[in-house]
Amino acid sequence: MFPKGTKRKFSDSREEPVAGGEDVNQSSLAAVRMLSSYSLQRQSLLDMSLIKLQLCHMLVEPNLCRSVLIANTVRQIQEEMTQDGTWQIMTQALSAANAAAQCSADRLVATEVLCRQTEAAQGEQVPKPFPVVGSEGCPAEEVLEEEEEAAAAEVGMTMSTVSPQAPTSYLPGTFGMDPCWEEEETGEDDDDDDEEEEEDSEECGSGSEGEERERDSLVEDTRTAEQVFGTFEIKNPAPSPDPALEELFSDVDASYYDLDTVLTGMQSVPKMGPYDLLESLSSHGPSPLSSSTSCRSDLNELDHIMEIIVGS
Amino acid sequence: FVGVGGGNDFQWCFSQVKGAIDEDVAEADIISTVEFNYSGELLATGDKGGRVVIFQREQESKNRPHSRGEYNVYSTFQSHEPEFDYLKSLEIEEKINKIRWLPQQNAAHSLLSTNDKTIKLWKISQRDKRAEGYNLKDEDGRLRDPFRITSLRVPVLLPMDRMVEASPRRIFANAHTYHINSISVNSDHETYLSADDLRVNLWHLEITDRSFNIVDIKPANMEELTEVITAAECHPHQCNVFVYSSSKGTIRLCDMRAAALCDRQSKFFEEPEDPSSRSFFSEIISSISDVKFSHSGRYMMTRDYLSVKVWDLNMENRPVETYQVHEYLRSKLCSLYENDCIFDKFECCWNGADSAIMTGSYNNFFRMFDRNTRRDVTLEASRENSKPRAILKARKVSTGGKRKKDEISVDSLDFNKKILHTAWHPKENVIAVAATNNLYIFQDKIN
């Protein structure tokens, strides 16, 4: 529903006339106030956009047009912020906050979503365009869970020992799929064969469950290994930002669709990784809805990257 | 056509409303497309549940001269079912995105209906007579013993209760990786085009196992994707010409004679941006949600978030007419971005004579613009104004500080009540307006 007058409208505040005008000092003060309110609104618009990109519909493929428009808006804001130097200030502040936040997991929820966006965005990129990459879309949460449960029944003991909480049961698995599928991807070509693949996959998909079973077993195999890997991750806190990684990001030009970079970013710098979130969830008891949402969206991201690789 | 005053001025009256009255609207019942056929005798609607409902206009009867032919249900069928893409673990919605009628070639009617991935050609035929008095079989269909037949008779046709049957004659599948947003039947009556976010395909109506890709804007590197196709349409008379619009507010006209792959447009329509009104939302609101050729084929109309523009096909650098649909929303763009309303895709349509255009808005309002008199009117599709032949009262949204009586303020608008789909009868002043799960039919007042 349309929010009624509680929020400050972006353009409304821009249209506010500068107060008074009698005194030069007063008018410049008002101008400064207006500018900072503009910056605040611009920032909130950026945050809103990033969240929109991240929270894609899980069951159905997200709307490509909407995603592209939001991504373009984000890029526009970033460009403007880079031009007036705000971008650098913000990312520096955030990385400092990030380092501090490692000690207190409570702040994970608020900073997590935005931090990870802006972290990667240091190199002028946003690792959130998975819905934008289009046909690949976002994987179905529910379906994933079903698959996990099915495989879980078989993997059985291993899963329950390693990850006692229900939410984690599909987490390491999805993460674990990455290395496995990545190998397949290197052989794979590009999008020319999209339509053909599409046709084949449609035929296969409708025809056989064999394919599904195959996939499940693949998941199964890697999962056991990744369960251990996952646990290992939790024990060791994430390292501080890798300057080499930042360098890697820096010469990428607004290419927030770069899956390789994103993937690399995910694996080597899992700063506020999903594991950390779960760690906080388990140790801090009932968590606010937003954290589980972002937790879920994180692992859906990972899963989504995997899906994209498979898809391409 | 859009006169509001009394006297001899033109006025719109309520005629019918179809659909449930419940406050609780089932998602599946939400109407997603509305389309009159070429004669206007049939009116088709598609909904989110994958169903198609076709209404037929009753013959005007001399007994009730005041009720011009009413539209009653002619056929209902399930066009598309939800599917599951196993490879991507995604659902394929059964929602009908578009319906387009084929020109009638025999007693049966045909239409194309599409969801995100698959286009289907449906044939709707009716039987209201049956033959009786066969020689070789009994009334109940059992074969008669030929030796028992002693005389021959000619079977006679007897009336029966009308039976309307819809059957899928063609299924055009697996040609779109992205979501189909448009289909358009070509003037040659043999081919049609279908467009998704990144590609446009050309089909032959008889051939389902292949289509020709005529536009492909997918970048080699998906990272570079910044623009998508939002709508496409065939020219009404020139079977080699079609247009497609983009999310950046541009329209490209292509000639299929020029090349097999029409990646280079013949004409490029774009209005230069007004630098004074630039904001972070400029691109989003410039995204074209619908493009429609005029019946004459000389103009085309585009709908973006706040306005409708009429373009002369001979002039590419700016539209010849611009109509503001709900300019009062310009200052609310941030909120509309937040609640996603800014991404709503409104359609637009011409009247038969190309002298008026219509499009929807929020709060169940819809707008009509008379191109000749430059008058416009805002009307509302609501149950309150649903008395038979009740004249629709013009509505007004107050923009300034003082709100006059009968005006509604911008903040009171219901953004969940959006009119995205409207259709105008090809020959008469009859319009169909889809308001969520209800279909309203309005007619001009008979003096």
Short mmCIF file of C-alpha atoms in Angstrom, two decimals, chain B residues 129-333:
data_model
loop_
_atom_site.label_atom_id
_atom_site.label_comp_id
_atom_site.label_asym_id
_atom_site.label_seq_id
_atom_site.Cartn_x
_atom_site.Cartn_y
_atom_site.Cartn_z
CA LYS B 129 -27.09 -28.29 -35.38
CA ARG B 130 -26.89 -32.00 -35.54
CA ALA B 131 -27.68 -34.41 -38.28
CA GLU B 132 -30.40 -36.95 -37.83
CA GLY B 133 -31.53 -39.80 -40.01
CA TYR B 134 -28.33 -41.48 -40.99
CA ASN B 135 -28.62 -44.54 -43.11
CA LEU B 136 -25.73 -46.54 -41.79
CA LYS B 137 -26.09 -45.92 -38.10
CA ASP B 138 -28.77 -45.64 -35.46
CA GLU B 139 -29.65 -42.54 -33.54
CA ASP B 140 -27.41 -43.72 -30.73
CA GLY B 141 -24.52 -44.29 -33.11
CA ARG B 142 -24.60 -48.04 -33.41
CA LEU B 143 -23.95 -49.34 -36.84
CA ARG B 144 -26.95 -50.77 -38.59
CA ASP B 145 -26.80 -54.07 -40.27
CA PRO B 146 -26.56 -53.15 -43.96
CA PHE B 147 -28.79 -56.03 -44.92
CA ARG B 148 -31.57 -54.57 -42.82
CA ILE B 149 -31.62 -51.35 -44.71
CA THR B 150 -34.51 -51.33 -47.07
CA SER B 151 -34.79 -47.68 -47.94
CA LEU B 152 -32.57 -44.66 -48.18
CA ARG B 153 -33.23 -41.36 -46.57
CA VAL B 154 -31.50 -38.01 -46.57
CA PRO B 155 -30.28 -36.96 -43.13
CA VAL B 156 -31.73 -33.71 -41.88
CA LEU B 157 -30.09 -31.00 -39.79
CA LEU B 158 -31.90 -30.30 -36.59
CA PRO B 159 -31.13 -27.55 -34.12
CA MET B 160 -29.52 -28.50 -30.87
CA ASP B 161 -28.29 -26.65 -27.83
CA ARG B 162 -25.32 -24.64 -28.83
CA MET B 163 -22.08 -26.31 -27.90
CA VAL B 164 -18.88 -24.33 -27.99
CA GLU B 165 -15.64 -26.20 -28.12
CA ALA B 166 -12.12 -24.89 -27.74
CA SER B 167 -9.24 -27.01 -28.86
CA PRO B 168 -5.52 -26.31 -29.00
CA ARG B 169 -4.47 -26.63 -32.61
CA ARG B 170 -0.86 -25.57 -32.39
CA ILE B 171 1.63 -25.31 -29.60
CA PHE B 172 4.63 -23.10 -30.23
CA ALA B 173 7.09 -23.99 -27.52
CA ASN B 174 10.75 -23.89 -26.61
CA ALA B 175 11.67 -20.81 -28.56
CA HIS B 176 12.03 -18.33 -25.74
CA THR B 177 14.67 -18.38 -23.07
CA TYR B 178 13.28 -15.24 -21.48
CA HIS B 179 9.74 -14.19 -20.64
CA ILE B 180 7.42 -13.54 -23.56
CA ASN B 181 5.90 -10.07 -23.32
CA SER B 182 4.23 -9.68 -26.73
CA ILE B 183 2.70 -11.53 -29.62
CA SER B 184 1.44 -9.89 -32.77
CA VAL B 185 -0.30 -11.35 -35.80
CA ASN B 186 1.10 -10.15 -39.09
CA SER B 187 -1.03 -8.58 -41.80
CA ASP B 188 -0.20 -11.45 -44.12
CA HIS B 189 -2.30 -13.67 -41.85
CA GLU B 190 0.32 -16.34 -42.18
CA THR B 191 2.98 -15.30 -39.75
CA TYR B 192 3.19 -13.76 -36.32
CA LEU B 193 5.91 -12.50 -34.05
CA SER B 194 6.64 -13.20 -30.41
CA ALA B 195 8.96 -11.13 -28.28
CA ASP B 196 10.69 -11.80 -24.99
CA ASP B 197 13.06 -9.63 -22.97
CA LEU B 198 15.94 -10.06 -25.38
CA ARG B 199 14.68 -11.60 -28.59
CA VAL B 200 11.97 -11.38 -31.19
CA ASN B 201 10.96 -14.48 -33.15
CA LEU B 202 8.92 -14.83 -36.28
CA TRP B 203 6.64 -17.84 -36.66
CA HIS B 204 4.52 -19.34 -39.36
CA LEU B 205 1.10 -20.17 -38.00
CA GLU B 206 1.25 -23.64 -39.46
CA ILE B 207 4.74 -24.54 -38.31
CA THR B 208 5.43 -25.19 -34.67
CA ASP B 209 8.81 -26.83 -34.65
CA ARG B 210 10.80 -23.84 -35.71
CA SER B 211 10.81 -20.09 -35.66
CA PHE B 212 13.09 -17.45 -37.05
CA ASN B 213 14.93 -15.18 -34.71
CA ILE B 214 14.70 -11.69 -36.16
CA VAL B 215 15.95 -9.56 -33.29
CA ASP B 216 18.53 -10.48 -30.71
CA ILE B 217 19.76 -7.86 -28.30
CA LYS B 218 21.39 -10.23 -25.90
CA PRO B 219 24.93 -9.02 -25.34
CA ALA B 220 27.77 -11.51 -25.71
CA ASN B 221 28.59 -10.76 -22.15
CA MET B 222 25.50 -10.65 -19.96
CA GLU B 223 27.36 -8.28 -17.68
CA GLU B 224 26.82 -5.62 -20.27
CA LEU B 225 23.05 -5.97 -20.29
CA THR B 226 21.43 -2.63 -19.65
CA GLU B 227 18.39 -2.66 -21.91
CA VAL B 228 15.58 -5.11 -22.58
CA ILE B 229 12.75 -5.41 -25.08
CA THR B 230 9.46 -4.47 -23.51
CA ALA B 231 6.92 -4.79 -26.35
CA ALA B 232 6.70 -5.54 -30.06
CA GLU B 233 4.05 -5.25 -32.75
CA CYS B 234 3.61 -5.91 -36.44
CA HIS B 235 2.59 -3.06 -38.71
CA PRO B 236 -1.13 -3.34 -39.51
CA HIS B 237 -0.64 -3.16 -43.27
CA GLN B 238 2.99 -3.65 -44.17
CA CYS B 239 3.83 -7.24 -43.41
CA ASN B 240 7.55 -6.57 -43.54
CA VAL B 241 7.53 -3.89 -40.86
CA PHE B 242 7.42 -4.25 -37.11
CA VAL B 243 8.46 -2.23 -34.08
CA TYR B 244 9.84 -3.07 -30.70
CA SER B 245 10.21 -0.85 -27.65
CA SER B 246 12.83 -0.92 -24.93
CA SER B 247 13.27 -0.28 -21.24
CA LYS B 248 15.22 2.86 -22.12
CA GLY B 249 12.27 4.53 -23.76
CA THR B 250 13.28 3.92 -27.36
CA ILE B 251 11.36 2.36 -30.23
CA ARG B 252 13.00 0.65 -33.17
CA LEU B 253 11.19 0.10 -36.42
CA CYS B 254 12.57 -2.74 -38.49
CA ASP B 255 12.10 -3.86 -42.04
CA MET B 256 12.39 -7.59 -42.52
CA ARG B 257 13.35 -7.14 -46.14
CA ALA B 258 16.58 -5.46 -45.14
CA ALA B 259 18.19 -8.42 -43.43
CA ALA B 260 17.40 -11.76 -41.92
CA LEU B 261 18.44 -10.55 -38.51
CA CYS B 262 16.99 -7.12 -37.89
CA ASP B 263 19.52 -5.96 -35.35
CA ARG B 264 20.00 -2.72 -37.20
CA GLN B 265 16.83 -0.75 -37.14
CA SER B 266 15.41 1.16 -40.05
CA LYS B 267 14.10 3.87 -37.78
CA PHE B 268 14.95 4.81 -34.24
CA PHE B 269 12.43 6.78 -32.22
CA GLU B 270 13.56 8.53 -29.10
CA GLU B 271 12.57 11.76 -27.46
CA PRO B 272 15.52 13.70 -26.09
CA GLU B 273 15.43 13.85 -22.34
CA ASP B 274 14.44 17.01 -20.59
CA PRO B 275 17.52 17.75 -18.49
CA SER B 276 15.55 19.76 -15.97
CA SER B 277 13.45 16.81 -14.93
CA ARG B 278 16.29 14.34 -14.66
CA SER B 279 16.32 12.16 -11.55
CA PHE B 280 17.44 8.70 -10.58
CA PHE B 281 14.05 7.48 -11.73
CA SER B 282 14.21 9.02 -15.17
CA GLU B 283 15.18 5.84 -16.90
CA ILE B 284 12.65 3.71 -15.08
CA ILE B 285 9.75 5.98 -15.90
CA SER B 286 10.86 6.25 -19.49
CA SER B 287 10.66 2.50 -19.93
CA ILE B 288 7.94 1.78 -22.47
CA SER B 289 5.33 -0.67 -21.27
CA ASP B 290 3.23 -0.87 -24.43
CA VAL B 291 3.42 0.07 -28.09
CA LYS B 292 0.44 0.06 -30.47
CA PHE B 293 0.14 1.04 -34.10
CA SER B 294 -2.85 3.12 -35.08
CA HIS B 295 -5.38 1.36 -37.26
CA SER B 296 -4.29 3.54 -40.15
CA GLY B 297 -0.71 2.43 -39.75
CA ARG B 298 0.55 5.96 -39.92
CA TYR B 299 1.05 6.51 -36.20
CA MET B 300 2.09 4.51 -33.23
CA MET B 301 1.45 5.09 -29.56
CA THR B 302 3.74 4.30 -26.66
CA ARG B 303 2.98 4.15 -22.96
CA ASP B 304 5.60 4.93 -20.36
CA TYR B 305 4.99 5.27 -16.66
CA LEU B 306 3.58 8.77 -16.59
CA SER B 307 2.49 9.51 -20.13
CA VAL B 308 1.22 8.31 -23.48
CA LYS B 309 2.95 9.48 -26.64
CA VAL B 310 1.77 9.41 -30.21
CA TRP B 311 4.50 9.17 -32.82
CA ASP B 312 4.34 9.86 -36.52
CA LEU B 313 6.26 7.06 -38.19
CA ASN B 314 7.91 9.64 -40.39
CA MET B 315 9.39 11.58 -37.51
CA GLU B 316 11.88 9.91 -35.28
CA ASN B 317 13.20 12.64 -33.08
CA ARG B 318 10.11 13.35 -31.02
CA PRO B 319 6.48 12.35 -30.63
CA VAL B 320 3.79 14.45 -32.25
CA GLU B 321 1.54 14.29 -29.20
CA THR B 322 2.17 13.69 -25.53
CA TYR B 323 -0.57 13.11 -22.99
CA GLN B 324 0.02 13.15 -19.25
CA VAL B 325 -1.74 10.29 -17.57
CA HIS B 326 -1.00 10.98 -13.92
CA GLU B 327 1.63 13.65 -13.68
CA TYR B 328 0.81 14.09 -9.98
CA LEU B 329 2.76 10.91 -9.36
CA ARG B 330 6.03 12.50 -10.43
CA SER B 331 6.69 13.74 -6.93
CA LYS B 332 5.92 10.34 -5.47
CA LEU B 333 8.34 8.33 -7.54
#
